[in-house]
Amino acid sequence: MSPNILPSPASLSTFLASIKSLKRVEIDAGNKSDFIFRGQATDQPLIPRLARLSPKGDLLNIERLMMADFERQQLPFTEFNPRDAWDLLALAQHHGLPTRLLDWTYSALAALWFCVRKSPQKDENGDFANGVVWILKTLPEDFIGSTSNETPYKQNKTRIFRPRTITRRILAQDGVFTCHKRMDDGKFVKLEFNAAYKKRLVKVPIHADNFESLREDLMANGVSSLSLFPDLDGLAAHLERRYFHDAKPAL
């Protein structure tokens, strides 16, 4: 097996033990920096949602216009006042706008939840698709400094952005982002093909037939929609799961 792919865990304890072992190897090698994690229900490329869209016209110009509209129109809907372009981008990402940010978390448990929180999806062949938890072994130089004058739109390389705690969800999810560089041809670089990061990425496949048991393990340990989405949306999702987890579709 490739050194960048860990065995697929069948239990929460196995998942955590694998991460602990990986962390010990890094510490022994002199790297004490944090891991960050990303859970995906299917094994999709590590690129932001904006990069998955193909609008008519120049994507960079559309992004600029979209963010300007968001900045102008978001004021009545939030008490938070973004202090710079980074705050605004994090707020937009949080509320579902396609941006150049990709969500990560410092919490391995949160990442696993995002992978298994729903039933497995089916692939193009009608089979249940496996999920994945990605691990990125960070270095101090990966991060954008809190006093940096860098802007999100003039990055000469992909960086890690730690947002201010502008929402309860970011706090609950221990959220962090990768901010992706755009190439001269207008395309975004997938993180797994980025020379600066690809050797520090580790993939943990999550088999579709283990989704339910892992989800139950997480809930038994206090990880749920309610803990990660501490608002009415999270409460509703949590209660639906609690009362209808074994319900069959009505005819």
mmCIF file of C-alpha atoms in Angstrom:
data_model
loop_
_atom_site.group_PDB
_atom_site.id
_atom_site.type_symbol
_atom_site.label_atom_id
_atom_site.label_comp_id
_atom_site.label_asym_id
_atom_site.label_seq_id
_atom_site.Cartn_x
_atom_site.Cartn_y
_atom_site.Cartn_z
ATOM 1 C CA MET A 1 0.000 0.000 0.000
ATOM 2 C CA SER A 2 1.215 3.512 -0.796
ATOM 3 C CA PRO A 3 2.751 5.310 2.209
ATOM 4 C CA ASN A 4 0.274 8.142 1.584
ATOM 5 C CA ILE A 5 -2.768 5.899 2.002
ATOM 6 C CA LEU A 6 -3.730 4.466 5.377
ATOM 7 C CA PRO A 7 -5.805 1.287 5.786
ATOM 8 C CA SER A 8 -9.544 1.862 5.831
ATOM 9 C CA PRO A 9 -10.782 1.808 9.449
ATOM 10 C CA ALA A 10 -13.763 -0.311 10.465
ATOM 11 C CA SER A 11 -14.172 1.417 13.833
ATOM 12 C CA LEU A 12 -13.651 4.794 15.434
ATOM 13 C CA SER A 13 -10.920 3.436 17.694
ATOM 14 C CA THR A 14 -8.982 2.122 14.689
ATOM 15 C CA PHE A 15 -9.355 5.459 12.911
ATOM 16 C CA LEU A 16 -8.001 7.387 15.886
ATOM 17 C CA ALA A 17 -5.190 4.896 16.489
ATOM 18 C CA SER A 18 -4.005 5.303 12.885
ATOM 19 C CA ILE A 19 -3.896 9.078 13.245
ATOM 20 C CA LYS A 20 -2.089 8.823 16.573
ATOM 21 C CA SER A 21 0.557 6.565 15.016
ATOM 22 C CA LEU A 22 0.979 8.926 12.069
ATOM 23 C CA LYS A 23 1.352 11.876 14.424
ATOM 24 C CA ARG A 24 3.999 10.044 16.439
ATOM 25 C CA VAL A 25 6.040 9.451 13.273
ATOM 26 C CA GLU A 26 5.893 13.178 12.467
ATOM 27 C CA ILE A 27 6.918 14.200 15.977
ATOM 28 C CA ASP A 28 9.817 11.745 15.941
ATOM 29 C CA ALA A 29 10.913 13.290 12.628
ATOM 30 C CA GLY A 30 10.933 16.750 14.205
ATOM 31 C CA ASN A 31 7.661 18.100 12.803
ATOM 32 C CA LYS A 32 5.404 19.157 15.667
ATOM 33 C CA SER A 33 2.979 21.159 13.522
ATOM 34 C CA ASP A 34 -0.718 20.334 13.535
ATOM 35 C CA PHE A 35 -2.564 18.035 11.185
ATOM 36 C CA ILE A 36 -5.655 19.377 9.462
ATOM 37 C CA PHE A 37 -8.415 17.124 8.159
ATOM 38 C CA ARG A 38 -11.091 17.106 5.480
ATOM 39 C CA GLY A 39 -13.912 14.570 5.216
ATOM 40 C CA GLN A 40 -15.674 13.864 1.925
ATOM 41 C CA ALA A 41 -18.590 11.531 1.266
ATOM 42 C CA THR A 42 -16.997 10.672 -2.092
ATOM 43 C CA ASP A 43 -13.406 10.784 -3.284
ATOM 44 C CA GLN A 44 -13.399 14.075 -5.177
ATOM 45 C CA PRO A 45 -10.413 16.297 -6.095
ATOM 46 C CA LEU A 46 -9.157 18.745 -3.491
ATOM 47 C CA ILE A 47 -10.205 21.950 -5.203
ATOM 48 C CA PRO A 48 -12.608 24.670 -4.021
ATOM 49 C CA ARG A 49 -16.189 24.766 -5.206
ATOM 50 C CA LEU A 50 -15.514 27.823 -7.359
ATOM 51 C CA ALA A 51 -13.064 25.746 -9.384
ATOM 52 C CA ARG A 52 -15.759 23.150 -10.146
ATOM 53 C CA LEU A 53 -17.946 25.677 -11.954
ATOM 54 C CA SER A 54 -17.711 26.595 -15.626
ATOM 55 C CA PRO A 55 -19.623 29.841 -16.125
ATOM 56 C CA LYS A 56 -19.858 31.767 -19.354
ATOM 57 C CA GLY A 57 -17.261 34.497 -19.207
ATOM 58 C CA ASP A 58 -14.069 35.024 -17.245
ATOM 59 C CA LEU A 59 -14.193 33.235 -13.889
ATOM 60 C CA LEU A 60 -11.913 35.758 -12.180
ATOM 61 C CA ASN A 61 -14.139 38.656 -13.207
ATOM 62 C CA ILE A 62 -17.275 36.769 -12.176
ATOM 63 C CA GLU A 63 -15.698 36.004 -8.798
ATOM 64 C CA ARG A 64 -14.849 39.689 -8.319
ATOM 65 C CA LEU A 65 -18.373 40.842 -9.201
ATOM 66 C CA MET A 66 -19.985 38.144 -7.056
ATOM 67 C CA MET A 67 -17.926 39.041 -3.985
ATOM 68 C CA ALA A 68 -18.616 42.757 -4.493
ATOM 69 C CA ASP A 69 -22.354 42.011 -4.598
ATOM 70 C CA PHE A 70 -22.065 39.833 -1.507
ATOM 71 C CA GLU A 71 -20.212 42.561 0.393
ATOM 72 C CA ARG A 72 -22.815 45.147 -0.561
ATOM 73 C CA GLN A 73 -25.912 43.025 0.135
ATOM 74 C CA GLN A 74 -24.913 40.988 3.202
ATOM 75 C CA LEU A 75 -25.215 43.873 5.677
ATOM 76 C CA PRO A 76 -28.923 43.444 6.606
ATOM 77 C CA PHE A 77 -28.480 39.725 7.232
ATOM 78 C CA THR A 78 -25.632 39.637 9.744
ATOM 79 C CA GLU A 79 -24.415 41.583 12.749
ATOM 80 C CA PHE A 80 -20.846 40.691 11.851
ATOM 81 C CA ASN A 81 -18.848 43.433 10.144
ATOM 82 C CA PRO A 82 -16.030 41.968 8.010
ATOM 83 C CA ARG A 83 -12.821 43.896 8.577
ATOM 84 C CA ASP A 84 -11.010 42.751 5.429
ATOM 85 C CA ALA A 85 -11.269 40.559 2.318
ATOM 86 C CA TRP A 86 -10.367 37.447 4.341
ATOM 87 C CA ASP A 87 -13.276 37.934 6.756
ATOM 88 C CA LEU A 88 -15.657 38.517 3.871
ATOM 89 C CA LEU A 89 -14.455 35.423 2.039
ATOM 90 C CA ALA A 90 -14.824 33.249 5.156
ATOM 91 C CA LEU A 91 -18.347 34.589 5.723
ATOM 92 C CA ALA A 92 -19.297 33.903 2.100
ATOM 93 C CA GLN A 93 -17.879 30.372 2.276
ATOM 94 C CA HIS A 94 -19.731 29.731 5.524
ATOM 95 C CA HIS A 95 -23.047 30.613 3.898
ATOM 96 C CA GLY A 96 -22.535 28.508 0.780
ATOM 97 C CA LEU A 97 -21.225 30.963 -1.799
ATOM 98 C CA PRO A 98 -18.734 29.361 -4.219
ATOM 99 C CA THR A 99 -15.299 30.701 -3.266
ATOM 100 C CA ARG A 100 -11.639 29.823 -3.694
ATOM 101 C CA LEU A 101 -11.577 28.454 -0.138
ATOM 102 C CA LEU A 102 -11.683 24.745 0.694
ATOM 103 C CA ASP A 103 -12.962 23.694 4.128
ATOM 104 C CA TRP A 104 -10.707 21.816 6.551
ATOM 105 C CA THR A 105 -10.764 21.242 10.295
ATOM 106 C CA TYR A 106 -8.309 20.634 13.099
ATOM 107 C CA SER A 107 -10.675 17.905 14.369
ATOM 108 C CA ALA A 108 -10.292 14.388 12.982
ATOM 109 C CA LEU A 109 -13.693 13.497 14.453
ATOM 110 C CA ALA A 110 -15.405 16.407 12.707
ATOM 111 C CA ALA A 111 -13.821 15.399 9.392
ATOM 112 C CA LEU A 112 -14.998 11.814 9.807
ATOM 113 C CA TRP A 113 -18.506 13.067 10.574
ATOM 114 C CA PHE A 114 -18.631 15.077 7.355
ATOM 115 C CA CYS A 115 -17.651 11.906 5.510
ATOM 116 C CA VAL A 116 -20.215 9.538 7.051
ATOM 117 C CA ARG A 117 -23.049 11.765 8.292
ATOM 118 C CA LYS A 118 -25.346 10.651 5.459
ATOM 119 C CA SER A 119 -25.881 7.317 3.741
ATOM 120 C CA PRO A 120 -23.288 6.515 1.053
ATOM 121 C CA GLN A 121 -23.869 7.951 -2.393
ATOM 122 C CA LYS A 122 -24.028 5.773 -5.481
ATOM 123 C CA ASP A 123 -21.420 6.036 -8.214
ATOM 124 C CA GLU A 124 -21.982 5.974 -11.965
ATOM 125 C CA ASN A 125 -22.202 2.167 -11.872
ATOM 126 C CA GLY A 126 -24.898 2.151 -9.216
ATOM 127 C CA ASP A 127 -22.535 0.914 -6.502
ATOM 128 C CA PHE A 128 -22.180 2.623 -3.154
ATOM 129 C CA ALA A 129 -19.188 4.953 -3.265
ATOM 130 C CA ASN A 130 -16.513 4.995 -0.588
ATOM 131 C CA GLY A 131 -15.730 8.200 1.247
ATOM 132 C CA VAL A 132 -12.386 9.615 2.285
ATOM 133 C CA VAL A 133 -10.787 11.582 5.089
ATOM 134 C CA TRP A 134 -7.782 13.600 3.965
ATOM 135 C CA ILE A 135 -4.979 14.507 6.350
ATOM 136 C CA LEU A 136 -2.583 17.355 5.612
ATOM 137 C CA LYS A 137 0.633 17.458 7.618
ATOM 138 C CA THR A 138 1.126 21.199 7.913
ATOM 139 C CA LEU A 139 4.270 23.274 8.260
ATOM 140 C CA PRO A 140 4.478 26.745 9.868
ATOM 141 C CA GLU A 141 5.234 28.381 6.525
ATOM 142 C CA ASP A 142 1.961 27.070 5.045
ATOM 143 C CA PHE A 143 -0.081 29.549 7.069
ATOM 144 C CA ILE A 144 -1.029 33.117 6.306
ATOM 145 C CA GLY A 145 0.085 35.295 9.210
ATOM 146 C CA SER A 146 -2.459 37.229 11.219
ATOM 147 C CA THR A 147 -0.651 40.488 10.392
ATOM 148 C CA SER A 148 -0.018 39.632 6.752
ATOM 149 C CA ASN A 149 -0.857 42.142 4.047
ATOM 150 C CA GLU A 150 -1.585 39.330 1.582
ATOM 151 C CA THR A 151 -4.974 39.324 -0.118
ATOM 152 C CA PRO A 152 -6.938 36.214 -1.123
ATOM 153 C CA TYR A 153 -6.869 37.197 -4.786
ATOM 154 C CA LYS A 154 -3.155 37.765 -5.311
ATOM 155 C CA GLN A 155 -1.724 34.592 -3.849
ATOM 156 C CA ASN A 156 1.400 33.305 -5.569
ATOM 157 C CA LYS A 157 0.895 29.936 -3.903
ATOM 158 C CA THR A 158 -1.791 27.975 -2.092
ATOM 159 C CA ARG A 159 -1.831 28.834 1.621
ATOM 160 C CA ILE A 160 -3.688 27.829 4.779
ATOM 161 C CA PHE A 161 -5.981 30.470 6.244
ATOM 162 C CA ARG A 162 -7.121 30.401 9.880
ATOM 163 C CA PRO A 163 -10.251 32.579 10.024
ATOM 164 C CA ARG A 164 -11.336 34.696 12.916
ATOM 165 C CA THR A 165 -14.161 33.058 14.863
ATOM 166 C CA ILE A 166 -16.861 34.918 13.008
ATOM 167 C CA THR A 167 -19.593 32.273 13.467
ATOM 168 C CA ARG A 168 -20.467 29.583 15.989
ATOM 169 C CA ARG A 169 -20.044 26.962 13.273
ATOM 170 C CA ILE A 170 -16.414 27.873 12.659
ATOM 171 C CA LEU A 171 -15.800 27.581 16.402
ATOM 172 C CA ALA A 172 -17.690 24.281 16.752
ATOM 173 C CA GLN A 173 -16.034 22.733 13.709
ATOM 174 C CA ASP A 174 -12.548 24.048 14.551
ATOM 175 C CA GLY A 175 -12.547 25.303 10.984
ATOM 176 C CA VAL A 176 -9.641 26.292 8.775
ATOM 177 C CA PHE A 177 -9.335 26.772 5.003
ATOM 178 C CA THR A 178 -6.921 26.274 2.178
ATOM 179 C CA CYS A 179 -6.947 29.312 -0.128
ATOM 180 C CA HIS A 180 -6.104 28.110 -3.601
ATOM 181 C CA LYS A 181 -3.839 29.802 -6.091
ATOM 182 C CA ARG A 182 -5.048 30.396 -9.633
ATOM 183 C CA MET A 183 -2.657 29.611 -12.457
ATOM 184 C CA ASP A 184 -2.015 31.930 -15.403
ATOM 185 C CA ASP A 185 -4.468 29.891 -17.475
ATOM 186 C CA GLY A 186 -7.197 30.655 -14.931
ATOM 187 C CA LYS A 187 -7.374 27.158 -13.461
ATOM 188 C CA PHE A 188 -6.993 26.249 -9.806
ATOM 189 C CA VAL A 189 -4.398 23.671 -8.777
ATOM 190 C CA LYS A 190 -5.734 20.543 -7.093
ATOM 191 C CA LEU A 191 -4.025 20.163 -3.745
ATOM 192 C CA GLU A 192 -3.117 16.530 -4.439
ATOM 193 C CA PHE A 193 -1.137 17.731 -7.487
ATOM 194 C CA ASN A 194 0.397 20.752 -5.784
ATOM 195 C CA ALA A 195 4.155 20.203 -5.473
ATOM 196 C CA ALA A 196 4.279 22.021 -2.131
ATOM 197 C CA TYR A 197 1.630 19.810 -0.521
ATOM 198 C CA LYS A 198 1.145 16.500 -2.307
ATOM 199 C CA LYS A 199 3.837 14.604 -0.392
ATOM 200 C CA ARG A 200 2.318 15.734 2.897
ATOM 201 C CA LEU A 201 -1.200 14.574 2.095
ATOM 202 C CA VAL A 202 -2.468 11.292 3.518
ATOM 203 C CA LYS A 203 -5.676 9.621 2.383
ATOM 204 C CA VAL A 204 -7.839 7.493 4.676
ATOM 205 C CA PRO A 205 -10.433 5.591 2.593
ATOM 206 C CA ILE A 206 -13.750 5.065 4.381
ATOM 207 C CA HIS A 207 -15.645 2.054 3.050
ATOM 208 C CA ALA A 208 -19.314 2.638 2.314
ATOM 209 C CA ASP A 209 -20.365 -0.385 4.366
ATOM 210 C CA ASN A 210 -18.808 1.187 7.477
ATOM 211 C CA PHE A 211 -20.572 4.559 7.220
ATOM 212 C CA GLU A 212 -23.433 3.670 9.554
ATOM 213 C CA SER A 213 -21.359 2.049 12.301
ATOM 214 C CA LEU A 214 -18.825 4.887 12.258
ATOM 215 C CA ARG A 215 -21.638 7.428 12.389
ATOM 216 C CA GLU A 216 -23.137 5.671 15.412
ATOM 217 C CA ASP A 217 -19.712 5.578 17.097
ATOM 218 C CA LEU A 218 -19.319 9.308 16.534
ATOM 219 C CA MET A 219 -22.768 10.088 17.911
ATOM 220 C CA ALA A 220 -22.046 7.960 20.980
ATOM 221 C CA ASN A 221 -19.008 10.182 21.536
ATOM 222 C CA GLY A 222 -20.908 13.447 21.212
ATOM 223 C CA VAL A 223 -20.175 14.237 17.564
ATOM 224 C CA SER A 224 -23.358 15.036 15.661
ATOM 225 C CA SER A 225 -25.060 17.604 13.460
ATOM 226 C CA LEU A 226 -26.042 19.476 16.606
ATOM 227 C CA SER A 227 -22.505 19.688 17.986
ATOM 228 C CA LEU A 228 -21.000 20.784 14.659
ATOM 229 C CA PHE A 229 -23.884 23.012 13.533
ATOM 230 C CA PRO A 230 -24.929 24.767 16.780
ATOM 231 C CA ASP A 231 -27.997 26.444 15.343
ATOM 232 C CA LEU A 232 -31.549 25.560 14.321
ATOM 233 C CA ASP A 233 -30.370 23.853 11.118
ATOM 234 C CA GLY A 234 -28.112 21.592 13.166
ATOM 235 C CA LEU A 235 -30.850 20.883 15.709
ATOM 236 C CA ALA A 236 -33.315 19.957 12.953
ATOM 237 C CA ALA A 237 -30.810 17.613 11.281
ATOM 238 C CA HIS A 238 -29.953 16.046 14.639
ATOM 239 C CA LEU A 239 -33.608 15.416 15.529
ATOM 240 C CA GLU A 240 -34.399 14.012 12.090
ATOM 241 C CA ARG A 241 -31.520 11.575 12.496
ATOM 242 C CA ARG A 242 -32.636 10.655 16.013
ATOM 243 C CA TYR A 243 -36.273 9.940 15.178
ATOM 244 C CA PHE A 244 -36.131 8.771 11.554
ATOM 245 C CA HIS A 245 -32.732 7.064 11.221
ATOM 246 C CA ASP A 246 -34.354 3.712 10.394
ATOM 247 C CA ALA A 247 -37.421 5.018 8.560
ATOM 248 C CA LYS A 248 -38.328 3.603 5.157
ATOM 249 C CA PRO A 249 -39.530 5.821 2.281
ATOM 250 C CA ALA A 250 -43.318 6.126 2.221
ATOM 251 C CA LEU A 251 -45.030 4.681 -0.826
#
